[in-house]
Coordinates of C-alpha atoms and ligand atoms in Angstrom, one line a residue:
X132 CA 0.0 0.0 0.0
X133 CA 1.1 3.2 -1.1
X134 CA 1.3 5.6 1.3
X135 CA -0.1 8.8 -0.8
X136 CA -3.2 8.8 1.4
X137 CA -6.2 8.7 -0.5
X138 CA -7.1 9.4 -3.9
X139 CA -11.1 10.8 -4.6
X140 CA -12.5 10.0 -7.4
X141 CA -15.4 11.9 -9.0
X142 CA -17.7 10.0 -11.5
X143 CA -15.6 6.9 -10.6
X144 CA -18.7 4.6 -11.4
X145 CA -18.2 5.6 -15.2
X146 CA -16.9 4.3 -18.2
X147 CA -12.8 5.7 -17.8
X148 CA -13.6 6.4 -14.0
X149 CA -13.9 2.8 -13.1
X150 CA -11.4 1.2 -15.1
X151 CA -9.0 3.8 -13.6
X152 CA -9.9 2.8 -10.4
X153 CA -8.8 -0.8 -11.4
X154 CA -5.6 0.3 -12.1
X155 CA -5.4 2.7 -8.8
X156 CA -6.2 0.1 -7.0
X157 CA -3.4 -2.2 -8.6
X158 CA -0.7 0.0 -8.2
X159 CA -1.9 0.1 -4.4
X160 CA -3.7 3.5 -4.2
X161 CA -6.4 3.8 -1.4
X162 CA -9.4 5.0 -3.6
X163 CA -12.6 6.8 -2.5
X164 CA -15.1 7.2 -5.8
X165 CA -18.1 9.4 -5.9
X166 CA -21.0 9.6 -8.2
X167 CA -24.6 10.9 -8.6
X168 CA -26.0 7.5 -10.7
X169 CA -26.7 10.0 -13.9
X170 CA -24.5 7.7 -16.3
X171 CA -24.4 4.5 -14.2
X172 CA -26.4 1.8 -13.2
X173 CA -26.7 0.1 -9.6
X174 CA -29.0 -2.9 -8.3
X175 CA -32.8 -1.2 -8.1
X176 CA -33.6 -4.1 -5.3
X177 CA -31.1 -1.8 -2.3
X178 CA -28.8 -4.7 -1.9
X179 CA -26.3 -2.3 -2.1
X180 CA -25.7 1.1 -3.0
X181 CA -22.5 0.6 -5.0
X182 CA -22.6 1.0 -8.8
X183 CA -22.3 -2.6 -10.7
X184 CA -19.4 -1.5 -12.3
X185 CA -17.6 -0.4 -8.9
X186 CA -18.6 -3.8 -7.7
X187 CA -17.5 -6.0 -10.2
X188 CA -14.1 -3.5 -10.1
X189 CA -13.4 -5.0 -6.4
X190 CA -14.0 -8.7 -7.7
X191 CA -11.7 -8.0 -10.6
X192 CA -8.9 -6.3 -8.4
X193 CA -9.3 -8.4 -4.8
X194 CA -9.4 -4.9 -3.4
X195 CA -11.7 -3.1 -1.7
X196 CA -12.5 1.0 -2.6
X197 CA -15.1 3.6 -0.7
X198 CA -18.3 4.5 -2.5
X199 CA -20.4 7.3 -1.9
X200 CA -23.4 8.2 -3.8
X201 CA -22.5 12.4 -4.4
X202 CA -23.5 14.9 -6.9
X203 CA -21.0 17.9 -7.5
X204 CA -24.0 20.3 -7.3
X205 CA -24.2 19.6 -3.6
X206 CA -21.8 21.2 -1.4
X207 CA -23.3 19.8 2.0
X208 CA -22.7 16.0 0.2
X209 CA -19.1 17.3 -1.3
X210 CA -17.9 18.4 2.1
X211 CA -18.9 15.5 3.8
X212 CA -17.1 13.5 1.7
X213 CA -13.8 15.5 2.7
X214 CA -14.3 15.8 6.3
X215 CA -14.8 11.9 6.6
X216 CA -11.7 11.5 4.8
X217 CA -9.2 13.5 6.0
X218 CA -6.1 12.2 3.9
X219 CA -7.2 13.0 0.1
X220 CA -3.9 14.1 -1.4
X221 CA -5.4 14.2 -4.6
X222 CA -8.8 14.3 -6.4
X223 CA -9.2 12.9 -10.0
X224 CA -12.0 14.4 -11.7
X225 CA -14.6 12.8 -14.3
X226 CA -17.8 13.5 -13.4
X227 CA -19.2 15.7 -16.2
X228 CA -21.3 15.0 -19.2
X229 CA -19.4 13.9 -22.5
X230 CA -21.5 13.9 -25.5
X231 CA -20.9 16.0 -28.5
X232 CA -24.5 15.5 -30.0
X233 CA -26.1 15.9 -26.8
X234 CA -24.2 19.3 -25.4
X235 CA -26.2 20.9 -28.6
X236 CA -30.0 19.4 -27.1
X237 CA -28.7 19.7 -23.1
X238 CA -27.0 23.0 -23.4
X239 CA -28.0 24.1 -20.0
X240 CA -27.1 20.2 -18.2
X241 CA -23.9 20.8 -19.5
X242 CA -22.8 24.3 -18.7
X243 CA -24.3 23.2 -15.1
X244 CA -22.8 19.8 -14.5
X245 CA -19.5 20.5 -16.1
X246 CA -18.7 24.1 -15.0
X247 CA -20.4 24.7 -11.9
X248 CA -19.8 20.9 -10.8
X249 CA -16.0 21.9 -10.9
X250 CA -16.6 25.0 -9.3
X251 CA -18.1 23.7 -6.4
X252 CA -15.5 20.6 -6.0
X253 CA -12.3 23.3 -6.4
X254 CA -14.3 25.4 -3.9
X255 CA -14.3 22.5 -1.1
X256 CA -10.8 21.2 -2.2
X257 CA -10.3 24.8 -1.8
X258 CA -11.6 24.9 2.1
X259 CA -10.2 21.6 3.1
X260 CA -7.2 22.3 1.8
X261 CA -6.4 19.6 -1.0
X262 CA -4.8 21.5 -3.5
X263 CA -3.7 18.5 -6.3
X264 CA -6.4 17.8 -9.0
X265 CA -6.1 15.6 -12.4
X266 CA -8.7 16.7 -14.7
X267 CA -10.3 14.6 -17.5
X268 CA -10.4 16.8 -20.6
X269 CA -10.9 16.7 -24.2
X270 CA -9.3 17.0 -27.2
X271 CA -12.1 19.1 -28.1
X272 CA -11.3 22.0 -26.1
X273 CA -8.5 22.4 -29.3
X274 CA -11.6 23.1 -31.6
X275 CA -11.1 22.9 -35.3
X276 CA -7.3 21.9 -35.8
X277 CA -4.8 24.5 -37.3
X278 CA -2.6 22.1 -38.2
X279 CA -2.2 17.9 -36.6
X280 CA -1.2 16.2 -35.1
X281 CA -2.4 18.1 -32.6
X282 CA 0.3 19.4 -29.8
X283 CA -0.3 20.9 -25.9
X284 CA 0.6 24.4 -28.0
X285 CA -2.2 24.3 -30.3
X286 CA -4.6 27.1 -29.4
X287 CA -7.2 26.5 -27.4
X288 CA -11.3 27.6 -27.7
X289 CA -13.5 28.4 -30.6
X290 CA -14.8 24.8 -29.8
X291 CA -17.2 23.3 -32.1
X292 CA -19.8 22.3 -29.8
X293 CA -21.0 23.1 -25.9
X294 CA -19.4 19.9 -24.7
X295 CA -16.0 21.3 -25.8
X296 CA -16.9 24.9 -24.3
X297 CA -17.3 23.4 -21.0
X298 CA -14.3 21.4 -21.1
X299 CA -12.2 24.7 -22.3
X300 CA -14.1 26.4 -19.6
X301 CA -13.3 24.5 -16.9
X302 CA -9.5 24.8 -17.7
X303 CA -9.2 28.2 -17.7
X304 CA -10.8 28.3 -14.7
X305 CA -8.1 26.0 -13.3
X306 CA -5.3 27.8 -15.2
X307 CA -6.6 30.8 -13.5
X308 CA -7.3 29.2 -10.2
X309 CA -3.5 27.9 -10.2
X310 CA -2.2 31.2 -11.1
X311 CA -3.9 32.8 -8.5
X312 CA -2.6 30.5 -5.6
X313 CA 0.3 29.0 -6.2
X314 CA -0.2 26.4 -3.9
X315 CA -2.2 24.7 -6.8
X316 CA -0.8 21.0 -8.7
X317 CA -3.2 20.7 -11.4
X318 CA -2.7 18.9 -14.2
X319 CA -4.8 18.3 -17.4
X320 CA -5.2 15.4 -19.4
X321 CA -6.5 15.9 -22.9
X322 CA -8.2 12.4 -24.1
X323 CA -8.8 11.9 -28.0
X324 CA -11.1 9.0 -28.3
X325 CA -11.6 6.2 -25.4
X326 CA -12.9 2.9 -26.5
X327 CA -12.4 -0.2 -26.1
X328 CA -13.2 -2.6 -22.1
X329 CA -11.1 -4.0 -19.6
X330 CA -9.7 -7.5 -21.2
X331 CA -12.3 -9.5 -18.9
X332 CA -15.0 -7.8 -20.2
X333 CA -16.8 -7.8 -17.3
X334 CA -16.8 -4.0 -17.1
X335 CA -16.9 -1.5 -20.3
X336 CA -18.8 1.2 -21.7
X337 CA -22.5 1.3 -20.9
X338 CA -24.2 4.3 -22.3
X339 CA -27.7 5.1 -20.7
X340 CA -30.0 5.0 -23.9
X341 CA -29.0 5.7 -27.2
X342 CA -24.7 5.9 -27.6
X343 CA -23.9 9.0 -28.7
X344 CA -20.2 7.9 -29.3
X345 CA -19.3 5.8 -32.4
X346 CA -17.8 2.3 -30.5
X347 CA -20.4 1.7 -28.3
X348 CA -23.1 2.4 -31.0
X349 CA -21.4 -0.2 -33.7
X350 CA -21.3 -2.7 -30.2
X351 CA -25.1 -3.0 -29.8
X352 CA -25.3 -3.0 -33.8
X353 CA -22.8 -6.2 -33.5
X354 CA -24.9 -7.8 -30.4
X355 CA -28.5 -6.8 -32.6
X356 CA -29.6 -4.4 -29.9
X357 CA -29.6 -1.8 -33.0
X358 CA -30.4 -2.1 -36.5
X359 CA -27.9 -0.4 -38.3
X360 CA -25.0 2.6 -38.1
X361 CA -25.5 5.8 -39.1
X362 CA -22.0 7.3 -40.7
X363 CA -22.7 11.1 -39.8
X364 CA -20.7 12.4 -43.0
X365 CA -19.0 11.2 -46.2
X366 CA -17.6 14.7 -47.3
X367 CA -15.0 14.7 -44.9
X368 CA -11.6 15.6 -45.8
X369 CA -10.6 12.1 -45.0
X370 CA -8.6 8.8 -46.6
X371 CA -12.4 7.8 -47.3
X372 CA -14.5 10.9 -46.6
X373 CA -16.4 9.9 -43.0
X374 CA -14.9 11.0 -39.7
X375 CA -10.8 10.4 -38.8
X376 CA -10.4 9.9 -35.0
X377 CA -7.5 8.9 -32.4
X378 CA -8.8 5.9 -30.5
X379 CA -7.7 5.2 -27.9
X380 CA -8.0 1.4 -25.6
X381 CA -9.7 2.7 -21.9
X382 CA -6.7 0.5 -20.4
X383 CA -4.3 2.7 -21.8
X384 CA -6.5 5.8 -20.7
X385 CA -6.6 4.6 -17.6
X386 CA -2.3 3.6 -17.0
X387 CA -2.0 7.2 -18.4
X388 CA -3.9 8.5 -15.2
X389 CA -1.7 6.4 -12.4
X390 CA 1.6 7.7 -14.4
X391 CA -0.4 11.7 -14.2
X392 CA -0.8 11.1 -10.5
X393 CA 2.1 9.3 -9.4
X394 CA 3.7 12.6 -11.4
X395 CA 1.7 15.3 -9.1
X396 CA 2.3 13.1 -6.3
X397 CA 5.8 14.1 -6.7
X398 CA 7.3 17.2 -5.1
X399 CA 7.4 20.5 -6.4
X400 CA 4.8 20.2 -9.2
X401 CA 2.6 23.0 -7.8
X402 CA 1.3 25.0 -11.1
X403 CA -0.6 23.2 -14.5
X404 CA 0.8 20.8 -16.3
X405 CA -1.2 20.1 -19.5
X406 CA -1.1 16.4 -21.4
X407 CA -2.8 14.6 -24.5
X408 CA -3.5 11.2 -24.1
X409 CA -4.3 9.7 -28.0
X410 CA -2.6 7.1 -29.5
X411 CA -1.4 9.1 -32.1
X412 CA -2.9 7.0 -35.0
X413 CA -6.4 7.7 -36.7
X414 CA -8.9 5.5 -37.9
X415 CA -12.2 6.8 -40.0
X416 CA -15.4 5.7 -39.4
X417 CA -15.7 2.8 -42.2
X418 CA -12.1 1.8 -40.8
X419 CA -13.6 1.1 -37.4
X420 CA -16.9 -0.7 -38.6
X421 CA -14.5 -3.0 -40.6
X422 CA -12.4 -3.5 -37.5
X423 CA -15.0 -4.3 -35.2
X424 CA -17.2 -6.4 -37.7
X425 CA -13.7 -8.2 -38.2
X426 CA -13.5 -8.6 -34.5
X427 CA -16.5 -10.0 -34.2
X428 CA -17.2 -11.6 -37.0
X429 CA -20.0 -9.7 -37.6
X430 CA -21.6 -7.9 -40.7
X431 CA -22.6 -4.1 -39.3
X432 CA -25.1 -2.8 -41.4
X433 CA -24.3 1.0 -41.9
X434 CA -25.8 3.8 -44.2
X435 CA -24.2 7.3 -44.8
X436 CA -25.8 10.0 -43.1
X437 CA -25.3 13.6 -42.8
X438 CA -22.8 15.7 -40.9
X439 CA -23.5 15.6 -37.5
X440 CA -23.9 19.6 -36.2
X441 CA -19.7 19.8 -34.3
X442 CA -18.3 17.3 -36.2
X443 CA -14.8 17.7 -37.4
X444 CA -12.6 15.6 -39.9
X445 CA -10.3 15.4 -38.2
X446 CA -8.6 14.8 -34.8
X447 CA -5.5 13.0 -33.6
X448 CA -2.9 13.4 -30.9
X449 CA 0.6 13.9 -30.9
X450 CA 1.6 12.2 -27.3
X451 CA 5.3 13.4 -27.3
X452 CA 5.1 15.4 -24.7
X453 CA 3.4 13.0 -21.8
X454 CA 5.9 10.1 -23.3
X455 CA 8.8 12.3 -22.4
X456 CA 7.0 13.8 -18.9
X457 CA 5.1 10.8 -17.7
X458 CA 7.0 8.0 -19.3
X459 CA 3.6 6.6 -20.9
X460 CA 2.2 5.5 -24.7
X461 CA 0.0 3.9 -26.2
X462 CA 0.3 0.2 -26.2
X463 CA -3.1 -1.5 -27.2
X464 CA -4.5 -1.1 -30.9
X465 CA -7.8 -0.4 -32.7
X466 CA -7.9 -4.6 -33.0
X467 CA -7.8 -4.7 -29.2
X468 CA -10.2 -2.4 -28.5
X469 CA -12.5 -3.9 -30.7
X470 CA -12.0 -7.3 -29.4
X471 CA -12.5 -6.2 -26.0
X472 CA -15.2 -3.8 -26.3
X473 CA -16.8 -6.9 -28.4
X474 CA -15.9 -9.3 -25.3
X475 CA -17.6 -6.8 -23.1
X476 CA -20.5 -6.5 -24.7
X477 CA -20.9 -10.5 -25.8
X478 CA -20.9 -11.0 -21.5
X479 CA -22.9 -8.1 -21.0
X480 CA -25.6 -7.7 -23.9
X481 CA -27.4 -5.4 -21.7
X482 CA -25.1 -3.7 -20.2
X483 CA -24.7 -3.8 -16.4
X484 CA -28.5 -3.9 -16.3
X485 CA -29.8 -7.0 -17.3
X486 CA -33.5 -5.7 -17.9
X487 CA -31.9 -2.6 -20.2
Ligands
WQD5 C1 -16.5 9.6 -33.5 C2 -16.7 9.7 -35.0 C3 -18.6 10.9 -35.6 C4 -21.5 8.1 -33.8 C5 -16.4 12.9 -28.4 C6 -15.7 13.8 -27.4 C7 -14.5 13.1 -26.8 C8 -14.8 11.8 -26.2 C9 -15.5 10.9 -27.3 C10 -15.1 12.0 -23.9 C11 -17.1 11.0 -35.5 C12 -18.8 9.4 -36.0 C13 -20.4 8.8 -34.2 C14 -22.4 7.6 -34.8 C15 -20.9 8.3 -36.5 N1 -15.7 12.0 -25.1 N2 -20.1 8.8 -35.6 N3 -22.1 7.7 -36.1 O1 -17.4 13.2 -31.2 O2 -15.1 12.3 -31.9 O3 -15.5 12.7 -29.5 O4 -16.7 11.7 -27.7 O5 -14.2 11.5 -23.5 O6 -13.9 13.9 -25.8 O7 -15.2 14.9 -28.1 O8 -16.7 10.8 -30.6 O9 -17.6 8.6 -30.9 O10 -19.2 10.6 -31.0 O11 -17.6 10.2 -32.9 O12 -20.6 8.4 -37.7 O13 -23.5 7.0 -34.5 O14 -17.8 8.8 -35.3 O15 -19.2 11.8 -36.7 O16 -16.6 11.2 -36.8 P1 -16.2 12.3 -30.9 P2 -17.9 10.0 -31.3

């Protein structure tokens, strides 16, 4: 056992939340996850009040974590949290809404959850006096690319859709929260596309209703929860027209969050320290439906659609600069994810809800 104290973790029942926890837990963290139940399921009967995928996370580990069931727009709730566990050296934060598509139909939801859900957890990280952060951001706060791969120095802003204001938002509040108090370590982690499930498949990405995101919508197309794929856009400036993305396997995501932490964790890191975590590689659309219906063995019915309003053609990562600061890359491949997302979602048809 480590002994960093304990690491909070907002949104830790989600999709990159809890398979960070597996590896927090592995490398011997004490872990302490929050989250409000908007994107994650738990047993309806009361048996317990942990999230399934926090659950299955302790079988999968041997480990034990903390769960408390918290929403970011309560303070009361947030402070309790801190004042029953006095040792939080850091706070990793995920909870937020993530949906392109959705930011433009929630606009409201989003500014909420996302910017004033931060504000209130700085503000009582703030008061207790916990003053190291890892923040899950997007490559979206880059907006439409000036040039790619895309770098930590590409501007920032002029984002194509509410989900990526928020995101931007939320880091210049940080930027300007660190610069105002220097006793600050935050650090900001830039994801490009997380896909792919944790090799056992017992936990993965479970999206409440319709996916929004691209993976999990070709899954339930594999399994025939869905009839077909819509391909929002063959005019793209693309190999073959239809959306270019950096994918990139959850697992990966998540060892790129222990190396972030273990690197805050480390003395004098007070100020920002900004990271992408891609894989560097792109795939389009049509390039992932063949690599998933390959993985699955599978034919995934698709027909071409229009744009989808934030789109952009492009997006992928140059990961230089947290290879050379954090000593982490990529290691796992569009193949992998797609077996394991499809070895996720063969277990788990429904999702963690069996009557979904
Ligand atoms: C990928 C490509 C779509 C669905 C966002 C966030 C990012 C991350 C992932 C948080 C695009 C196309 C999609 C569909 C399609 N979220 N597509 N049909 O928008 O690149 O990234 O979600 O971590 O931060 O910015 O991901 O999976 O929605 O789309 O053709 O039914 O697939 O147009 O080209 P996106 P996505």
């Amino acid at each position: 056992m480590t002994d960093e104290g304990v690491i909070l973790v907002t949104g830790g029942a989600g999709y990159v939340g809890s398979h960070c926890c597996i590896d927090l837990l592995n490398s011997g963290f004490k872990v302490v996850a929050i989250d409000n139940f908007f994107n994650a399921y738990k047993d309806p009967t009361g048996a317990t009040n942990y999230p399934e995928s926090l659950i299955r996370v302790q079988k999968l580990t041997g480990k034990s974590l903390e769960f408390h069931e918290v929403d970011l727009m309560n303070m009361d709730e947030l402070r309790s949290v801190f004042k029953k566990y006095p040792k939080i050296t850091c706070v990793i934060h995920f909870a937020a809404l993530k949906a392109v598509g959705e930011s433009f139909q929630k606009v409201l939801a989003y500014y909420s959850n996302n910017i004033h859900g931060a504000c209130n957890l700085l503000s009582v990280m703030e008061e207790f006096k916990v003053f190291k952060l890892v923040f899950s951001s997007s490559a979206t706060v880059y907006g439409v690319p000036e040039y790619l791969p895309l770098d930590e120095k590409h501007k920032t802003g002029n984002c194509t859709n509410p989900y990526g204001t928020t995101k931007d938002t939320v880091e210049r509040m940080m930027i300007d929260l660190a610069n105002s108090n220097s006793n600050w370590s935050i650090t900001l982690l830039r994801y490009f596309n997380p896909a792919g499930a944790h090799p056992s498949g017992d936990i993965g990405e479970d999206p409440l209703g319709i996916p929004n995101n691209l993976m999990p919508y070709i899954a339930q197309v594999a399994i025939g929860r869905r009839e077909k794929i819509s391909v929002y856009g063959d005019d793209y400036k693309t190999p073959d027209g239809t959306g270019y993305r950096d994918y990139i396997h959850v697992m990966d995501l998540a060892a790129g969050h222990v190396k972030a932490l273990q690197h805050i964790l480390a003395p004098n890191r007070e100020g920002v320290h900004i990271f992408n975590l891609g894989s560097g590689k792109g795939a389009t659309v049509l390039e992932v439906i063949a690599a998933f219906s390959k993985a699955s063995g599978k034919e995934i019915p698709y027909e071409i659609a229009g744009r989808r309003k934030g789109d952009v053609d492009s997006l992928y990562a140059s990961c230089d600069k947290a290879e050379k600061e954090l000593d982490w890359k990529c290691g796992l491949t569009l193949e992998d994810m797609c077996r394991d997302m499809w070895n996720w979602q063969t277990k788990n048809p429904r999702g963690f809800n069996p009557n979904a």
